């Protein structure tokens, strides 16, 4: 690598000496012992993590700096930003193998590292927790139909739903990520570097940096019911029954109601189920993961839609997964193995009702040591006519269902051009 | 930079010689003259672009390779994936300064470079175009109320809306991006490298590579009405009247109906407006940009929500923008200057009805040479009670509105804890 082409000397990578002040002790017993996670430009004082805060959005921040709208030296003023609700600490927070894809202490850096922030060390929250009200048109219809009933606490008369929500940016502990997938950490780091087009050479050159903030989307968790009920009751030790959905982003359905899949209908079913179960003394959790198109992206998804419609025999369930593999080389890149971290972060060790048919999600959740009492499928009346191809293909691949399996080669759909 | 720490020799960056075969001539008159855009691992034959396909999702693909689920050498099988509708070419496609943030020829690589793909050159589409039906609960309500009327072509009796939709991944021509912001391209490249935590050293070391696929989210365009009507009528030369909204992602509202902003209500107003105007002979375009939280991310957004609620005097319009600047260092990082590219790509030179009050969006669109006949504001009855703080703050900052400006220091909201 040469530097002559650059107008002035540029620091292409950091050196091991820079991390001496703030080593990260993943899984340590408290945030100070664990140490702050510090990412940023290569010359950031105390920097001890590869990658960038806000993932890919760091590109827009960089443009803002280049265009003169943002001072690169800006230190966030975190006054009044603390979480609205105390979440944790829970046992998994201090088990280095239980949480590998998020920083459990990421919401409270303003309090935990007040002295360092006052010194000007640029420590940023990777989690934010706030309260909100949701207005869903489906909830208004459900109230009119009598399938949801306002209680003035969780569901209001005007149809709004009270929630506590947390936005979580990914923070990967690379040795733990490698263990989760059963691969060598050096091999993982090399492939992460190579297959992303050479993003972050430090993945290869700085094996002493174990923490990586990857430019992938984060997770939002919606908690319906008092989050304090995630803890055992002080007197009885009993925990509230958890109703949960772990939902992977599908913008076309979640926002625009595309009728080729069940994503929004299932998501709404989960929100309504969480409301009812929270009203009955439980607590609801909906986690929303930014992994569009099975983490293969929307371009891949639309290419596959076209190939499915045009293949000989039309769009049938028997060919559902094959078409994705032809285009993308893999059926799915979501890696549910990392998904349970958010449940562990919330201290969930038992799910009374899991609103999901996915076998990958079920296996990942139970593999993380979380008991699942009941799996709740989407009822046939909620499945759009053109989404049966997907549902039957998934059931044949092992998805949970109480219904009889249909003939895949006969499950097709109306053809658009 | 040292390589000793790596288990075997790794190629940290590519060399200028690799691009000799496929130079990119941005703005050339046809796709073959322009040349294919080829990104990928540093040793990808013919590689001529920095960055990665599918942006940040390349990280998940890398994990798939590391875990053994994806063959790194997989060449996409693009059989049957071609666009359902021919879009373009339009005049802006061959004007190097008019399109700088997407590859206009990105949808047709399978046809344009059939011979190279057969040779095994790994050229990937950056755009995919398909047809779909949308089921929106709000549209069903509107049909029941008689404010939308099914016609069996655009809006069906069952409430579904026929659309053509395109998913677009960002492809940045760095000299054009620099020009758009009025900054020196070398300075831009250096800041892009530094402020992303050292992502892609080639931004600095390979000034010969002008094309960059950044790990930011893409855009989805929904076209309501026959896309052929984006072209001038063959006989009269007249173009159909365009109704358009350029919408920036707000997951909390768009999916979950958060009542603190107007995002989903305004988006739905736009879809309904597009349906009505397409039924009247026009054409509707809704572009959806993945720029969560003004491109500052959802963690920043939730931190700001807390600071707004807790500040002295409560959440008032007069302090709306200040709170974001305290936390993030900048009020907004969306850079509407790049947004009009998608309109130019669709050949739009005049918008009859722009469903947006944003002055930044209006200025960017008209600055790109697109005439705007009418700006359509959100009606007061669509504004959630707690979203008036945002609306009044934006109006005071120059957003379009026909209504009288409220007193910002008196526009507050109900306080959640």
XYZ file of C-alpha atoms in Angstrom, chain A residues 29-407:
379
model
C -18.860 -7.741 36.069
C -19.667 -4.044 35.637
C -19.349 -1.391 32.928
C -16.260 0.265 34.412
C -14.424 -3.062 34.701
C -15.513 -3.941 31.174
C -14.356 -0.547 29.901
C -15.923 1.827 27.399
C -16.208 0.913 23.707
C -14.584 3.694 21.693
C -14.771 3.784 17.895
C -14.169 6.626 15.502
C -11.555 8.047 13.143
C -8.158 6.311 13.380
C -6.726 9.102 15.562
C -9.555 9.038 18.142
C -7.979 9.098 21.632
C -8.481 5.802 23.428
C -9.992 4.123 20.375
C -10.356 0.406 21.091
C -12.892 -0.807 18.521
C -12.856 -1.359 14.770
C -15.734 0.107 12.763
C -17.946 3.114 13.279
C -20.826 4.257 15.422
C -24.172 4.337 13.590
C -22.851 1.733 11.145
C -23.208 2.722 7.502
C -24.769 6.044 8.465
C -21.231 7.095 9.394
C -20.861 7.665 5.647
C -23.477 10.443 5.800
C -21.810 11.917 8.877
C -18.543 11.923 6.934
C -20.222 13.782 4.076
C -21.526 16.283 6.657
C -17.970 16.856 7.855
C -16.666 17.196 4.295
C -19.431 19.659 3.433
C -18.640 21.757 6.514
C -21.907 21.103 8.362
C -20.491 18.991 11.181
C -17.431 19.605 13.335
C -15.418 16.366 13.304
C -14.407 17.063 16.902
C -18.007 17.332 18.165
C -18.467 15.621 21.527
C -22.080 14.502 22.034
C -23.947 16.416 24.751
C -25.823 13.581 26.452
C -27.738 15.785 28.911
C -31.241 14.396 29.578
C -30.799 11.444 27.195
C -30.665 8.631 29.803
C -33.005 5.632 29.412
C -36.611 6.187 30.507
C -36.627 2.712 32.062
C -33.957 0.698 33.813
C -33.324 -2.518 31.876
C -30.985 -4.967 33.569
C -28.364 -5.824 34.482
C -29.336 -9.454 33.908
C -27.166 -12.593 34.323
C -26.237 -12.819 30.623
C -24.605 -9.403 30.774
C -21.566 -10.795 32.561
C -21.308 -14.047 30.606
C -18.876 -13.326 27.740
C -20.383 -16.041 25.552
C -24.041 -15.179 26.131
C -23.935 -11.726 24.549
C -21.640 -11.306 21.543
C -23.531 -9.000 19.150
C -24.470 -6.033 21.352
C -22.985 -4.088 24.265
C -25.250 -4.721 27.276
C -23.970 -1.528 28.947
C -24.489 0.552 25.806
C -27.428 2.591 27.150
C -25.827 4.074 30.261
C -22.436 5.409 29.148
C -23.371 8.971 30.149
C -23.683 7.870 33.783
C -21.074 5.108 33.822
C -18.305 7.189 32.256
C -19.292 10.680 33.364
C -15.712 11.503 34.373
C -14.201 10.373 31.068
C -16.835 12.247 29.068
C -16.076 15.383 31.087
C -12.426 14.857 30.107
C -13.497 14.880 26.451
C -13.161 11.153 25.743
C -15.688 10.498 22.979
C -17.776 7.646 24.339
C -21.116 7.163 22.637
C -24.237 5.227 23.604
C -24.965 2.260 21.342
C -28.421 1.802 22.888
C -31.157 4.344 23.577
C -34.366 3.664 25.520
C -37.469 5.847 25.345
C -41.253 5.661 25.742
C -43.717 6.069 22.933
C -47.309 5.636 21.821
C -48.101 3.619 18.684
C -51.065 4.340 16.436
C -51.757 1.342 14.217
C -54.739 1.337 11.854
C -55.131 -2.396 12.477
C -55.485 -1.782 16.231
C -58.293 0.695 15.583
C -60.093 -1.902 13.479
C -59.543 -4.527 16.197
C -61.075 -2.227 18.825
C -64.085 -1.630 16.576
C -64.436 -5.396 16.099
C -64.021 -6.016 19.818
C -60.931 -8.225 19.455
C -58.876 -5.637 21.354
C -60.226 -3.803 24.372
C -58.843 -0.488 25.661
C -57.790 -0.468 29.301
C -56.428 3.099 29.547
C -52.986 1.859 30.565
C -51.582 -0.350 27.798
C -54.207 0.327 25.116
C -55.879 3.729 25.143
C -59.429 4.633 24.122
C -58.028 6.438 21.042
C -56.380 3.184 19.927
C -52.827 4.102 20.844
C -50.559 1.551 22.488
C -48.085 2.543 25.228
C -44.618 1.074 24.710
C -41.067 1.342 25.949
C -38.695 0.984 23.023
C -34.952 0.506 22.687
C -32.794 1.145 19.625
C -29.702 -1.047 19.617
C -26.653 -0.707 17.386
C -24.560 -3.814 16.768
C -21.364 -4.214 18.791
C -19.652 -7.477 17.922
C -17.156 -9.221 20.177
C -15.301 -11.034 17.417
C -14.038 -14.034 19.434
C -17.601 -14.620 20.654
C -19.036 -14.238 17.146
C -16.522 -16.800 15.867
C -17.429 -19.209 18.676
C -21.133 -18.791 17.913
C -20.509 -19.946 14.326
C -17.892 -22.528 15.277
C -15.172 -20.957 13.136
C -11.638 -19.783 13.844
C -11.601 -16.119 14.772
C -8.653 -15.313 12.487
C -10.391 -16.974 9.545
C -13.581 -15.049 10.338
C -11.735 -11.729 10.497
C -9.948 -12.389 7.208
C -13.166 -13.308 5.401
C -15.005 -10.323 6.908
C -12.286 -8.117 5.450
C -12.084 -9.774 2.047
C -15.758 -10.393 1.319
C -16.765 -6.826 2.155
C -14.522 -5.498 -0.585
C -11.639 -4.673 1.744
C -13.597 -2.802 4.398
C -11.650 -2.275 7.629
C -8.129 -3.714 7.104
C -7.743 -3.632 10.879
C -9.822 -6.813 10.978
C -6.620 -8.430 9.685
C -3.858 -6.123 10.922
C -5.090 -5.491 14.463
C -5.922 -8.820 16.105
C -5.547 -7.030 19.441
C -8.791 -5.154 18.714
C -11.566 -7.630 19.512
C -14.566 -5.351 19.237
C -16.150 -4.476 15.880
C -19.009 -2.095 15.139
C -20.122 -3.438 11.751
C -22.033 -1.289 9.246
C -25.143 -3.448 9.443
C -28.528 -2.217 10.625
C -29.463 -2.526 14.264
C -32.443 -3.771 16.212
C -35.413 -2.016 17.787
C -37.193 -3.657 20.712
C -40.754 -2.714 21.603
C -41.803 -3.661 25.139
C -45.539 -3.708 25.822
C -46.343 -3.637 29.520
C -44.161 -2.369 32.388
C -40.506 -3.283 31.624
C -39.972 -3.717 35.389
C -41.937 -6.941 34.991
C -38.986 -8.429 33.090
C -37.402 -8.870 36.548
C -38.525 -11.521 39.010
C -41.148 -10.312 41.480
C -39.325 -9.112 44.613
C -41.533 -11.156 46.930
C -42.433 -14.287 44.997
C -39.478 -14.545 42.612
C -41.987 -15.248 39.817
C -41.524 -13.666 36.395
C -44.288 -12.361 34.143
C -45.193 -14.558 31.161
C -43.423 -13.294 28.033
C -45.107 -13.100 24.633
C -42.503 -12.428 21.936
C -41.899 -12.007 18.229
C -38.433 -11.663 16.663
C -39.218 -10.021 13.326
C -36.834 -9.521 10.415
C -37.379 -6.349 8.409
C -39.383 -6.618 5.202
C -39.893 -3.052 4.100
C -42.177 -3.985 1.188
C -44.689 -5.630 3.512
C -44.037 -3.923 6.860
C -44.535 -0.439 5.399
C -46.215 -0.917 2.025
C -48.294 -4.067 2.562
C -46.892 -6.105 -0.350
C -49.196 -9.113 -0.680
C -46.553 -11.739 -1.543
C -45.594 -12.448 2.067
C -47.005 -12.470 5.592
C -44.571 -10.072 7.247
C -46.857 -7.182 8.261
C -49.879 -9.374 9.077
C -47.727 -11.548 11.350
C -46.083 -8.483 12.935
C -49.491 -6.946 13.691
C -50.732 -10.271 15.067
C -47.745 -10.173 17.427
C -48.384 -6.582 18.565
C -52.037 -7.379 19.238
C -51.067 -10.593 21.034
C -48.574 -8.659 23.166
C -51.273 -6.131 24.093
C -53.744 -8.835 25.140
C -51.155 -10.854 27.065
C -49.778 -7.733 28.809
C -53.346 -6.802 29.801
C -53.597 -10.291 31.327
C -50.510 -9.733 33.480
C -47.772 -10.815 31.071
C -45.304 -8.728 29.117
C -44.884 -8.374 25.364
C -41.642 -8.037 23.407
C -41.363 -7.382 19.667
C -37.803 -7.189 18.346
C -37.354 -5.734 14.862
C -34.108 -6.634 13.076
C -32.778 -4.666 10.079
C -31.991 -7.641 7.841
C -33.918 -6.788 4.670
C -34.556 -9.645 2.277
C -33.077 -12.355 4.490
C -30.058 -10.047 4.862
C -29.503 -10.346 1.102
C -31.062 -6.961 0.365
C -34.050 -5.706 -1.558
C -32.364 -5.817 -4.984
C -31.775 -9.550 -4.541
C -35.354 -9.950 -3.299
C -36.916 -8.277 -6.342
C -34.660 -10.241 -8.735
C -35.877 -13.433 -7.054
C -39.516 -12.324 -7.294
C -39.104 -11.996 -11.068
C -37.353 -15.355 -11.392
C -40.054 -17.050 -9.319
C -42.850 -15.698 -11.495
C -41.156 -16.514 -14.789
C -39.753 -19.980 -14.136
C -41.246 -22.934 -15.992
C -44.323 -23.992 -14.035
C -44.759 -20.553 -12.499
C -44.278 -19.504 -8.901
C -44.659 -22.702 -6.895
C -43.717 -23.553 -3.340
C -41.458 -26.427 -4.457
C -39.037 -23.938 -6.062
C -39.318 -21.176 -3.478
C -35.889 -21.516 -1.839
C -34.051 -22.630 -4.993
C -34.617 -19.343 -6.800
C -32.978 -17.351 -4.000
C -30.005 -19.692 -3.984
C -29.527 -19.313 -7.766
C -29.412 -15.535 -7.560
C -27.656 -15.055 -4.215
C -25.645 -18.255 -3.764
C -27.326 -18.864 -0.421
C -30.957 -19.194 0.706
C -30.649 -16.976 3.724
C -27.926 -14.845 5.339
C -29.753 -13.736 8.476
C -27.833 -15.899 10.941
C -30.428 -16.343 13.628
C -27.572 -17.489 15.878
C -26.965 -13.836 16.805
C -30.663 -12.970 17.268
C -31.211 -14.334 20.812
C -28.736 -11.786 22.219
C -31.497 -9.202 22.458
C -33.680 -11.608 24.457
C -30.769 -12.464 26.760
C -30.121 -8.737 27.155
C -33.711 -8.349 28.419
C -33.204 -11.159 30.915
C -35.674 -13.450 29.154
C -35.093 -17.128 29.975
C -38.589 -18.379 29.114
C -41.073 -17.394 26.410
C -44.659 -18.360 27.131
C -45.844 -17.614 23.588
C -43.478 -17.245 20.627
C -45.325 -15.594 17.714
C -43.266 -17.239 14.979
C -43.304 -20.386 12.865
C -39.612 -20.153 11.941
C -37.619 -23.244 12.808
C -34.341 -21.299 12.519
C -35.536 -18.753 15.070
C -36.922 -21.443 17.396
C -33.687 -23.439 17.223
C -31.589 -20.342 17.898
C -33.734 -19.277 20.861
C -33.821 -22.692 22.504
C -30.126 -23.135 21.654
C -29.467 -20.007 23.716
C -31.017 -21.742 26.713
C -34.397 -20.004 26.521
C -37.433 -22.228 27.098
C -40.332 -21.832 24.647
C -43.701 -23.029 25.947
C -45.899 -22.413 22.908
C -45.372 -21.481 19.256
C -48.155 -19.437 17.672
C -48.688 -19.720 13.914
C -50.312 -17.167 11.645
C -53.970 -18.069 11.106
C -54.949 -18.897 7.492
C -57.305 -15.912 7.294
C -54.332 -13.546 7.804
C -52.328 -14.993 4.900
C -52.621 -12.949 1.697
C -53.682 -15.049 -1.305
C -50.284 -14.707 -2.976
C -48.302 -15.534 0.170
C -49.274 -19.219 0.301
C -46.274 -20.133 -1.875
C -43.955 -18.797 0.817
C -45.844 -20.266 3.765
C -46.107 -23.767 2.294
C -42.458 -23.783 1.215
C -41.406 -22.757 4.717
C -43.643 -25.354 6.395
C -42.144 -28.076 4.186
C -38.686 -26.861 5.221
C -39.512 -27.437 8.873
C -41.478 -24.385 10.005
C -43.873 -24.996 12.847
C -47.545 -25.485 11.988
C -50.497 -27.430 13.308
C -52.038 -27.690 9.827
C -51.554 -30.463 7.279
C -48.810 -29.897 4.694
C -50.001 -28.922 1.218
C -48.624 -30.369 -2.049
